[in-house]
CSV table of C-alpha atoms and ligand atoms in Angstrom, one decimal:
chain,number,residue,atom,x,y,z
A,251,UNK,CA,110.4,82.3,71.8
A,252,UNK,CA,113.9,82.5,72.8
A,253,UNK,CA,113.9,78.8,72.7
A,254,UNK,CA,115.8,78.6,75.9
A,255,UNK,CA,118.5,81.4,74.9
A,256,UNK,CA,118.9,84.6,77.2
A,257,UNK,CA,118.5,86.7,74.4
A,258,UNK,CA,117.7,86.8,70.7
A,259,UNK,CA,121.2,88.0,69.9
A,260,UNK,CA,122.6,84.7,71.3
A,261,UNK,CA,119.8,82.8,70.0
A,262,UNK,CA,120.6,84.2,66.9
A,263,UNK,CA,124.4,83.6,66.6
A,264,UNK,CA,123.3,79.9,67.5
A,265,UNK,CA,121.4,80.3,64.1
A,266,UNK,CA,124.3,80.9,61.8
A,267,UNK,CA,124.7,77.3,61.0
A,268,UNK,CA,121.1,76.9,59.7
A,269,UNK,CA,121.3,80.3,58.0
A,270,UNK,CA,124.3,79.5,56.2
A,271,UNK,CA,122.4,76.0,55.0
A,272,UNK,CA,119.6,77.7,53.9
A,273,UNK,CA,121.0,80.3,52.2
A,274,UNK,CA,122.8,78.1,50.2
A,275,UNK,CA,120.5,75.5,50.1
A,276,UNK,CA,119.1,74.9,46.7
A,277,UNK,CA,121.5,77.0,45.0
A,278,UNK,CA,124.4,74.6,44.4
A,279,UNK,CA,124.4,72.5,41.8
A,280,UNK,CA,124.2,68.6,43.0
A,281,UNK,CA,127.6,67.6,41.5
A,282,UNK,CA,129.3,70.6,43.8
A,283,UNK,CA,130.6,72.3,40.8
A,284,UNK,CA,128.5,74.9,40.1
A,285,UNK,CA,125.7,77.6,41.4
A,286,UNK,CA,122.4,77.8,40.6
A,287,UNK,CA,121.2,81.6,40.9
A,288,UNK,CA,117.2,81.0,39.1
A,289,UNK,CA,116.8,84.4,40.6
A,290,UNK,CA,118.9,86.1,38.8
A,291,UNK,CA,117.2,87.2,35.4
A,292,UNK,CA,120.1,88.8,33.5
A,293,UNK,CA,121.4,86.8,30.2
A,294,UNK,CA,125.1,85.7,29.9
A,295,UNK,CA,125.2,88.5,27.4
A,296,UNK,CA,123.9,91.3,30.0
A,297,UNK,CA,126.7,89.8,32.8
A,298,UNK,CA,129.3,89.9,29.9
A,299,UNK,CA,128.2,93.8,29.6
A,300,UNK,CA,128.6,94.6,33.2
A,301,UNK,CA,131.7,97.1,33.4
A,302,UNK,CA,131.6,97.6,37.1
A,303,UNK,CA,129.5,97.4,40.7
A,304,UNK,CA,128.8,99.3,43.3
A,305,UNK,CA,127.5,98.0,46.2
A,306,UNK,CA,125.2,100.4,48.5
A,307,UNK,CA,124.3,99.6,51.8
A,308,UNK,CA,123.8,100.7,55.6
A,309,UNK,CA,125.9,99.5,58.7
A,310,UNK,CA,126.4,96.1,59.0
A,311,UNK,CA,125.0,95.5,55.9
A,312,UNK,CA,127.7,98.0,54.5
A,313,UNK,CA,130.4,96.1,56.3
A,314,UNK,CA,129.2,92.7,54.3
A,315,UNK,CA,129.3,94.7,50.7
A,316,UNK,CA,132.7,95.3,51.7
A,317,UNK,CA,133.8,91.6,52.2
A,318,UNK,CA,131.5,91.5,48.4
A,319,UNK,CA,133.8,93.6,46.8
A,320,UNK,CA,136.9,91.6,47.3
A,321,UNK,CA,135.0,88.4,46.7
A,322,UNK,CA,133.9,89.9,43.2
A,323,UNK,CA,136.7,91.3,42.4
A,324,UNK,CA,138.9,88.3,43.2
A,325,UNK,CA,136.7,85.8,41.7
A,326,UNK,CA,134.9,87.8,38.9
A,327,UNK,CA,138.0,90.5,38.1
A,328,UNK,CA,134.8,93.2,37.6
A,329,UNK,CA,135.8,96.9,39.5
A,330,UNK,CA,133.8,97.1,42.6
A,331,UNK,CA,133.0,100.2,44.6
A,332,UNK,CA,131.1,100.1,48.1
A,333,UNK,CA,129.3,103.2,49.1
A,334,UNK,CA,127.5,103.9,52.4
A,335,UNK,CA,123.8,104.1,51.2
A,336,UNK,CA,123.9,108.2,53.1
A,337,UNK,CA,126.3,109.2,50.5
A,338,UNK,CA,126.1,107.6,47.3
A,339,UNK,CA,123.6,109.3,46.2
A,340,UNK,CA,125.5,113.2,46.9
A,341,UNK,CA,128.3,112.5,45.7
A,342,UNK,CA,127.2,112.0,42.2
A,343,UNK,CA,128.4,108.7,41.3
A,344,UNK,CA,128.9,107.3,37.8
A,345,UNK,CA,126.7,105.1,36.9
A,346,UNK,CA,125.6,104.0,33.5
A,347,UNK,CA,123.6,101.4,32.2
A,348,UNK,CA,126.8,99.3,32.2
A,349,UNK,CA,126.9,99.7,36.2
A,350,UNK,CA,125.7,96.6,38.3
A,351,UNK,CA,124.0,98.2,41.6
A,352,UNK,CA,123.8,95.6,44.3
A,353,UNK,CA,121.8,96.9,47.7
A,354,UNK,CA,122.1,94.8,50.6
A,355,UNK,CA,119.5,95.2,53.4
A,356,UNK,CA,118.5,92.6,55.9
A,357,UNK,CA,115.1,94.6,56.6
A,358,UNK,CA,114.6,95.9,53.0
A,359,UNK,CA,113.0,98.9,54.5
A,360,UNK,CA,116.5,101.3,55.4
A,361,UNK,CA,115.5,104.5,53.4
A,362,UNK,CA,118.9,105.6,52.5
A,363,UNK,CA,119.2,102.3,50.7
A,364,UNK,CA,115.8,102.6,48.9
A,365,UNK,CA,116.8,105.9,47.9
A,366,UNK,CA,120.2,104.4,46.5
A,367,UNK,CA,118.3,102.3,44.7
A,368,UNK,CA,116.1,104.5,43.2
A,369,UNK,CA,118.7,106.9,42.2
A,370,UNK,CA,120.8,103.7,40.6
A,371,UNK,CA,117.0,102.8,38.5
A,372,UNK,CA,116.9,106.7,37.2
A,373,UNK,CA,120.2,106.3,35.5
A,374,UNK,CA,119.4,102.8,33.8
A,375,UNK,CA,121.6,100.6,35.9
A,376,UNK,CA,120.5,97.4,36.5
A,377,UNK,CA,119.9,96.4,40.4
A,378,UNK,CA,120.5,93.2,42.4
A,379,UNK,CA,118.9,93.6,46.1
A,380,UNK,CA,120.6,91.1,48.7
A,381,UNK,CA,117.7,91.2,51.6
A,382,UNK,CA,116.2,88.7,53.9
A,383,UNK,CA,112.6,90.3,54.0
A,384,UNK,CA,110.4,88.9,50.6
A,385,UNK,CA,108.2,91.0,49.5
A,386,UNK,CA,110.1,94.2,51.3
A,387,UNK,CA,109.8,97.3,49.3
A,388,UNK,CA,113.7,96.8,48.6
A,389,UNK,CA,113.0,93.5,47.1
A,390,UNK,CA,110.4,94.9,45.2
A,391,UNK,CA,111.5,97.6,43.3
A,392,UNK,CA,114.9,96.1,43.0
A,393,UNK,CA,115.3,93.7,39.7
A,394,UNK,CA,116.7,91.2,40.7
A,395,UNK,CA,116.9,89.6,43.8
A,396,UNK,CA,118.5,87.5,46.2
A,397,UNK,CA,117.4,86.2,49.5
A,398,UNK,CA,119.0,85.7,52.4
A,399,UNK,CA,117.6,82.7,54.4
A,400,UNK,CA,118.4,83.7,57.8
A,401,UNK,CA,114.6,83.8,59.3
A,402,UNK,CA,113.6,86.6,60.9
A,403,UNK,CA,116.4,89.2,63.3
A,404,UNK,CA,115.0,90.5,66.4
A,405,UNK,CA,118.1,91.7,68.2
A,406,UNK,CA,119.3,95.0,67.0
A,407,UNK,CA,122.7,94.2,66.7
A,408,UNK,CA,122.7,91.8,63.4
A,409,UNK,CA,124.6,88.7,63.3
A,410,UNK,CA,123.0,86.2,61.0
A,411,UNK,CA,121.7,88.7,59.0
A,412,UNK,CA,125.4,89.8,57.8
A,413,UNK,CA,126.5,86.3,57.9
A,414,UNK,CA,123.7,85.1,55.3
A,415,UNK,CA,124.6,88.3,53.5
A,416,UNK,CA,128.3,87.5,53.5
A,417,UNK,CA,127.2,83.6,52.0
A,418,UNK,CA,124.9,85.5,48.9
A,419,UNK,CA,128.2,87.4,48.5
A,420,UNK,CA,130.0,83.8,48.0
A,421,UNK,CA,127.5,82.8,45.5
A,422,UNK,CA,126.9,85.8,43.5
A,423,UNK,CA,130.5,86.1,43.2
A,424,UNK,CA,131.2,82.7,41.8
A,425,UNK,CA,128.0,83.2,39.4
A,426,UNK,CA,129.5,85.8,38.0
A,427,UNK,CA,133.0,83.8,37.4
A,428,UNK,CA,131.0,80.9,36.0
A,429,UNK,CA,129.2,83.0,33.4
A,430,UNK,CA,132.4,85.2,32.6
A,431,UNK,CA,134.6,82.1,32.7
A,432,UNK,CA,137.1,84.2,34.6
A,433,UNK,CA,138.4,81.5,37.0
A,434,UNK,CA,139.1,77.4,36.6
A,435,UNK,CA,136.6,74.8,36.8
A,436,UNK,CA,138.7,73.5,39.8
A,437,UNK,CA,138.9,76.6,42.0
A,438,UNK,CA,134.9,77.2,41.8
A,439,UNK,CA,134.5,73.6,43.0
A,440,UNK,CA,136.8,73.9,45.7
A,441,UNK,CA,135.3,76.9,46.9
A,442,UNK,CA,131.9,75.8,46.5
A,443,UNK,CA,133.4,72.7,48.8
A,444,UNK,CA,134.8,75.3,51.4
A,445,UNK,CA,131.3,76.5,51.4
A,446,UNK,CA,129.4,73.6,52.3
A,447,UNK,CA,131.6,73.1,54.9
A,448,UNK,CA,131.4,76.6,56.7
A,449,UNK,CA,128.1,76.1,58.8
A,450,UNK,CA,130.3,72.5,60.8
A,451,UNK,CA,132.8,75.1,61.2
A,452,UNK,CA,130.8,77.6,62.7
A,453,UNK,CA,129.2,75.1,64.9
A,454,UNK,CA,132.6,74.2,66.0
A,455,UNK,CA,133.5,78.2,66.7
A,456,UNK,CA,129.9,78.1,68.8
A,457,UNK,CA,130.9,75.0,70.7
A,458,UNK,CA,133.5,77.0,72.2
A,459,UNK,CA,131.9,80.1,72.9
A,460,UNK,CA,132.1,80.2,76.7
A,461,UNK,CA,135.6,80.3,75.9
A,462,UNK,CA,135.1,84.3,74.9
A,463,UNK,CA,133.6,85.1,78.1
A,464,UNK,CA,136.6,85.6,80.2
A,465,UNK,CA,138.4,87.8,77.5
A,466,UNK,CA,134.9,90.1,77.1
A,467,UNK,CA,134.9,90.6,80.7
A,468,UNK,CA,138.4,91.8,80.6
A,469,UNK,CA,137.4,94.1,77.9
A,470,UNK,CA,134.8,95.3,79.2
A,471,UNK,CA,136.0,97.1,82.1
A,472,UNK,CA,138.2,99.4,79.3
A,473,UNK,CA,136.5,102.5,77.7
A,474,UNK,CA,138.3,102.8,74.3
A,475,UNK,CA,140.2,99.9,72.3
A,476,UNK,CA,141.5,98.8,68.8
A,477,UNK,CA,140.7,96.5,66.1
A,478,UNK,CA,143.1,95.8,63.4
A,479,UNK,CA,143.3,93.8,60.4
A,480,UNK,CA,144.7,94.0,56.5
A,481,UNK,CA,142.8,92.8,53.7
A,482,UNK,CA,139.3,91.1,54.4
A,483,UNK,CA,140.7,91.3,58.0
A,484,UNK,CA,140.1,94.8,57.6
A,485,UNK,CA,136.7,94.7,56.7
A,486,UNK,CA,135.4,91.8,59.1
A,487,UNK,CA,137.3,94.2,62.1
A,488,UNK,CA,135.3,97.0,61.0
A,489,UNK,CA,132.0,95.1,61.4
A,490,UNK,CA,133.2,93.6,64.8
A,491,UNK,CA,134.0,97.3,65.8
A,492,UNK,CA,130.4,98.2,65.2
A,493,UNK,CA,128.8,95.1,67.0
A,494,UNK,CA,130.9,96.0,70.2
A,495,UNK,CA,130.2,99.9,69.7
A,496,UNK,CA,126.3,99.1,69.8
A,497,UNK,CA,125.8,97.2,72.2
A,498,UNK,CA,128.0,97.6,75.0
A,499,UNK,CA,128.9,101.1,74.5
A,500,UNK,CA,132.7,100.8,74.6
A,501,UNK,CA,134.5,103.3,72.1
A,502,UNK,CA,136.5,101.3,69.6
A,503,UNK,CA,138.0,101.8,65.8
A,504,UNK,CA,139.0,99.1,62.8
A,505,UNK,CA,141.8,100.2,61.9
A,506,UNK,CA,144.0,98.5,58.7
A,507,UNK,CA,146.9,97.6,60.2
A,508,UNK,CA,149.1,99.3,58.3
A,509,UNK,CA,147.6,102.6,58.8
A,510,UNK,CA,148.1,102.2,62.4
A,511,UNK,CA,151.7,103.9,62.6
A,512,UNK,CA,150.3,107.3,60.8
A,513,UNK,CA,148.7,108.4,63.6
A,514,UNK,CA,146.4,106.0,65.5
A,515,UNK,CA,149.5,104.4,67.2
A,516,UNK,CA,149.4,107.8,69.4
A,517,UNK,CA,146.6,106.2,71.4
A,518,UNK,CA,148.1,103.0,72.5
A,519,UNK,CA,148.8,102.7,76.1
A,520,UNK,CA,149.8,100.6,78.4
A,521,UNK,CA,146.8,97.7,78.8
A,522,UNK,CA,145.0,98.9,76.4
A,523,UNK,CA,142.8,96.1,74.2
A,524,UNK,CA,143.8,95.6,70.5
A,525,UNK,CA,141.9,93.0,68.9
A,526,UNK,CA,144.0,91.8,66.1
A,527,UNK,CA,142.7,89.5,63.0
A,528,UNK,CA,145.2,87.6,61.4
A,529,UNK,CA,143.7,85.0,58.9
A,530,UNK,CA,145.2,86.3,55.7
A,531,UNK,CA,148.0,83.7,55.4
A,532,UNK,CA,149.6,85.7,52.6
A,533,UNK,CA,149.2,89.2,55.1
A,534,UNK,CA,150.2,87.3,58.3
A,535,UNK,CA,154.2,88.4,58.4
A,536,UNK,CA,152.7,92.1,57.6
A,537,UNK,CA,150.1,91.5,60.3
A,538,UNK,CA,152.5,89.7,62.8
A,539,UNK,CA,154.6,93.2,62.6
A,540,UNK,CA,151.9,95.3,63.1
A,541,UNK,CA,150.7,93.4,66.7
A,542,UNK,CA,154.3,94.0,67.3
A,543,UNK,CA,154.2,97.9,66.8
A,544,UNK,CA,151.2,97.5,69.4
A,545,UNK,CA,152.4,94.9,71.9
A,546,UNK,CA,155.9,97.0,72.2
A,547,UNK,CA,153.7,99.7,73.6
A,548,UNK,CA,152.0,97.8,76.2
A,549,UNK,CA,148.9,96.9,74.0
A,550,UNK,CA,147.1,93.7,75.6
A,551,UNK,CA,146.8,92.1,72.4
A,552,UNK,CA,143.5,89.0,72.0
A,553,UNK,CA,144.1,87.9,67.9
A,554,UNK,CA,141.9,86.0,66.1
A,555,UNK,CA,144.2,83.4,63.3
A,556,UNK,CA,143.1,80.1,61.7
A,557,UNK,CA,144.0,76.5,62.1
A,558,UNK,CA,147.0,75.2,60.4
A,559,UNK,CA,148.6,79.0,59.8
A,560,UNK,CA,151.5,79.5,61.9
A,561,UNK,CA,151.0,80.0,64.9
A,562,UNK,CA,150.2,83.8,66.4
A,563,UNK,CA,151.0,82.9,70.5
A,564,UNK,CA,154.3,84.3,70.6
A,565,UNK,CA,153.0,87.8,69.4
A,566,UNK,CA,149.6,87.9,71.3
A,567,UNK,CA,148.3,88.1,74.9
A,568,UNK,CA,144.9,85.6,74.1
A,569,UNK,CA,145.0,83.4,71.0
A,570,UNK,CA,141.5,82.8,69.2
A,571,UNK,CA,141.7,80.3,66.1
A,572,UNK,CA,138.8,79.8,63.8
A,573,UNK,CA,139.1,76.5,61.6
A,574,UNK,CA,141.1,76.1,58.4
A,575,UNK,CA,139.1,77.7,55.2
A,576,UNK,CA,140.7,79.4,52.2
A,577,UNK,CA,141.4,82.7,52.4
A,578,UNK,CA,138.4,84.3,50.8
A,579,UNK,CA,136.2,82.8,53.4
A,580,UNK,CA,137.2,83.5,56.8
A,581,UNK,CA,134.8,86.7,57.2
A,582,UNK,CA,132.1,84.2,57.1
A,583,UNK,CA,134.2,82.7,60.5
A,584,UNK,CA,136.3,85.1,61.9
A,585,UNK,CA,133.7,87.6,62.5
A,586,UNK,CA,131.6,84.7,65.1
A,587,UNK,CA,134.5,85.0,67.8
A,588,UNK,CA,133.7,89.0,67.5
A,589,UNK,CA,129.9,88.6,67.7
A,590,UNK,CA,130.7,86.5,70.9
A,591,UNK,CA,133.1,88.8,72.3
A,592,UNK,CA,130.7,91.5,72.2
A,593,UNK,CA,127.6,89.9,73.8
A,594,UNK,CA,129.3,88.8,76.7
A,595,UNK,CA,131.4,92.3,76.8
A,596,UNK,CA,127.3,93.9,76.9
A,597,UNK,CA,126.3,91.2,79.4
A,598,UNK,CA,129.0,91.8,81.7
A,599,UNK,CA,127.7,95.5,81.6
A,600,UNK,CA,124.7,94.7,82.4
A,601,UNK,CA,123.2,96.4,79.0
A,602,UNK,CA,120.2,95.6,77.4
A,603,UNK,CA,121.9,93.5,74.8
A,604,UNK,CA,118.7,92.8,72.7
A,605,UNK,CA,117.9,96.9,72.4
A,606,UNK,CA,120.3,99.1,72.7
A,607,UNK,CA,119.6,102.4,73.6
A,608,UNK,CA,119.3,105.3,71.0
A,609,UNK,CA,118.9,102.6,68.3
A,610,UNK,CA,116.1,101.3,66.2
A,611,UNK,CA,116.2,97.7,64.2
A,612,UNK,CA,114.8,99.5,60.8
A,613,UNK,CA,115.8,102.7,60.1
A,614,UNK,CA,113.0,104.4,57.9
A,615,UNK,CA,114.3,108.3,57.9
A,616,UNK,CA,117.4,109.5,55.5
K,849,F6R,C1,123.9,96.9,63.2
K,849,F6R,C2,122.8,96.9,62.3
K,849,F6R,C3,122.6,98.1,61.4
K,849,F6R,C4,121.9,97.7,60.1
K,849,F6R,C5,121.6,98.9,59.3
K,849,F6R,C6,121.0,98.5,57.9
K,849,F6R,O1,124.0,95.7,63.9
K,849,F6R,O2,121.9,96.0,62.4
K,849,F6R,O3,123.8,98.7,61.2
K,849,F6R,O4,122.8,96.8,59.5
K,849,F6R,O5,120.7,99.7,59.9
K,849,F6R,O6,119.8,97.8,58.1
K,849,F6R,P1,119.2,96.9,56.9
K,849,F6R,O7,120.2,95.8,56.6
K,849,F6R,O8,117.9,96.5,57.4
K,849,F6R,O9,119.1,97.9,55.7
């Protein structure tokens, strides 16, 4: 059932391609200029009345409504919050019946999220659930919703799951530009057209994965190191954090780049690993500075840029490139070099990289 993989996890990275096809699938138009979202049920009069989102979620389902909120807020200009599904609900949040609520939950079954949900239904707002289980209690209670074709997760530690999440992020976004008119006919077709050609670039990542293994070995024999990113940087570095956290047990922090020098820089030491994402092209000189606060202190820096950008070599100890995509979509890239780093960073420890210890794949108590 592992169709030849060592593990599900791996199996499952291998998947992404397919996942991202899927998830897509029917839901471009034929001509490439538009999306088709049949499941979504409001009117273009109810999207017009939207005055702002919050996206609630868990983990790494969290860490994909955060690359949502930039993408709606860059393509739909509607204010976006994302909450952790543990502490929406107590810290009273506004919501009216001119709030959005979108939950995103691979399982459908996280009970913090269902109880965000809930909570969002009691005070009239609308919700959108984001979940790859049909027929989960998410999904049904939720009302609207989107699935994520990824196929069922059995590793613990998500991967396609967030990746599919990531593309329903894409769509909904540009749904919500196309019915609000709030970006050029041109732009939404040449996203849509940097969307179809994500899963050939993600195969083209996966054909070089062995290439991670010698770098996750390196970092595996440290106890504590350092991701950094601005922008969706940010966000992708705190999800990459999390994968290498859970599964091989090495301490580590996302930390925006420029937050580094108001405190955090304390802890770099010689040799120490600093995994540094650099795909925003209009960040990178920002970015570029920050590897240098961290290099000049003996940091043993592996970034992550994209094809085409200049070049990040001079700056960095390892150089990682994913291939060229506009800005708003490198998450759905950048974050397969981090999936790979950790599973051979877990294998190299010898941990049991399909179930971590002290973790459960749905998490049904608050
Ligand atoms: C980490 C991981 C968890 C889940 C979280 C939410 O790899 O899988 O952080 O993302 O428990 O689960 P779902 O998406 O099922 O609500």
């Amino acid at each position: 059932e592992k169709a030849g993989f060592d593990h599900f996890m791996l199996k499952e990275i291998y998947e992404q391609p397919k996942a991202y096809r899927d998830t897509m699938g029917s839901r471009l138009s034929d001509d490439g200029k538009s999306v088709v979202l049949n499941e979504i049920k409001m009117t273009p009069e109810e999207v017009k009345a939207i005055h702002n989102i919050h996206i609630v979620a868990c983990g790494t389902a969290y860490h994909a409504g955060l690359v949502g909120k930039s993408v709606i807020e860059h393509l739909a200009r509607i204010p976006v919050e994302t909450d952790v599904a543990s502490e929406y609900r107590y810290r009273s949040p506004i919501i009216t019946k001119n709030t959005l609520v979108v939950v995103v939950s691979q399982s459908g079954e996280t009970a913090d999220t269902l109880a965000a949900l809930r909570e969002a239904k009691r005070c009239g707002a609308r919700v959108v659930a984001i979940t790859n289980v049909v027929g989960s209690s998410v999904a049904r209670e939720a009302d609207d919703v989107i699935v994520t074709w990824a196929g069922p997760e059995i590793a613990v530690a998500s991967t396609k799951a967030y990746t599919s999440q990531l593309i329903a992020f894409y769509l909904f976004g540009l749904y919500l530009a196309q019915t609000l008119g709030t970006q050029e006919e041109a732009v939404l077709a040449e996203t849509i057209a940097a969307l179809q050609a994500l899963p050939e670039q993600v195969e083209a990542i996966l054909e070089q994965a062995e290439t991670y293994k010698a770098v996750a070995e390196k970092i595996a024999t440290h106890e504590n190191l350092f991701f950094i990113g601005r922008g969706l940087d940010y966000a992708v570095a705190q999800e990459g954090s999390l994968k290498l956290k859970e599964i091989s047990y090495i301490h580590s922090e996302a930390y925006a780049s420029g937050e580094l020098k108001h405190g955090t820089l304390a802890l770099i030491e010689e040799g120490i690993p600093v995994i540094a994402l650099a795909t925003q092209d209009a960040l990178l000189e920002k970015t570029v500075s920050n590897i240098q606060e961290v290099s000049a202190r003996g940091a043993y820096v592996i970034g992550i840029g994209m094809e085409g950008s200049p070049s990040l070599e001079k700056s960095v100890n390892e150089q990682f490139l994913i291939p060229g995509t506009l800005s708003l979509l490198t998450p759905a890239l950048s974050v397969v070099p981090l999936q790979l780093l950790s599973y051979y960073a877990s294998l190299a420890r010898g941990n049991d990289v399909d179930k971590p210890r002290n973790l459960a794949k749905s998490v049904t108590v608050e």
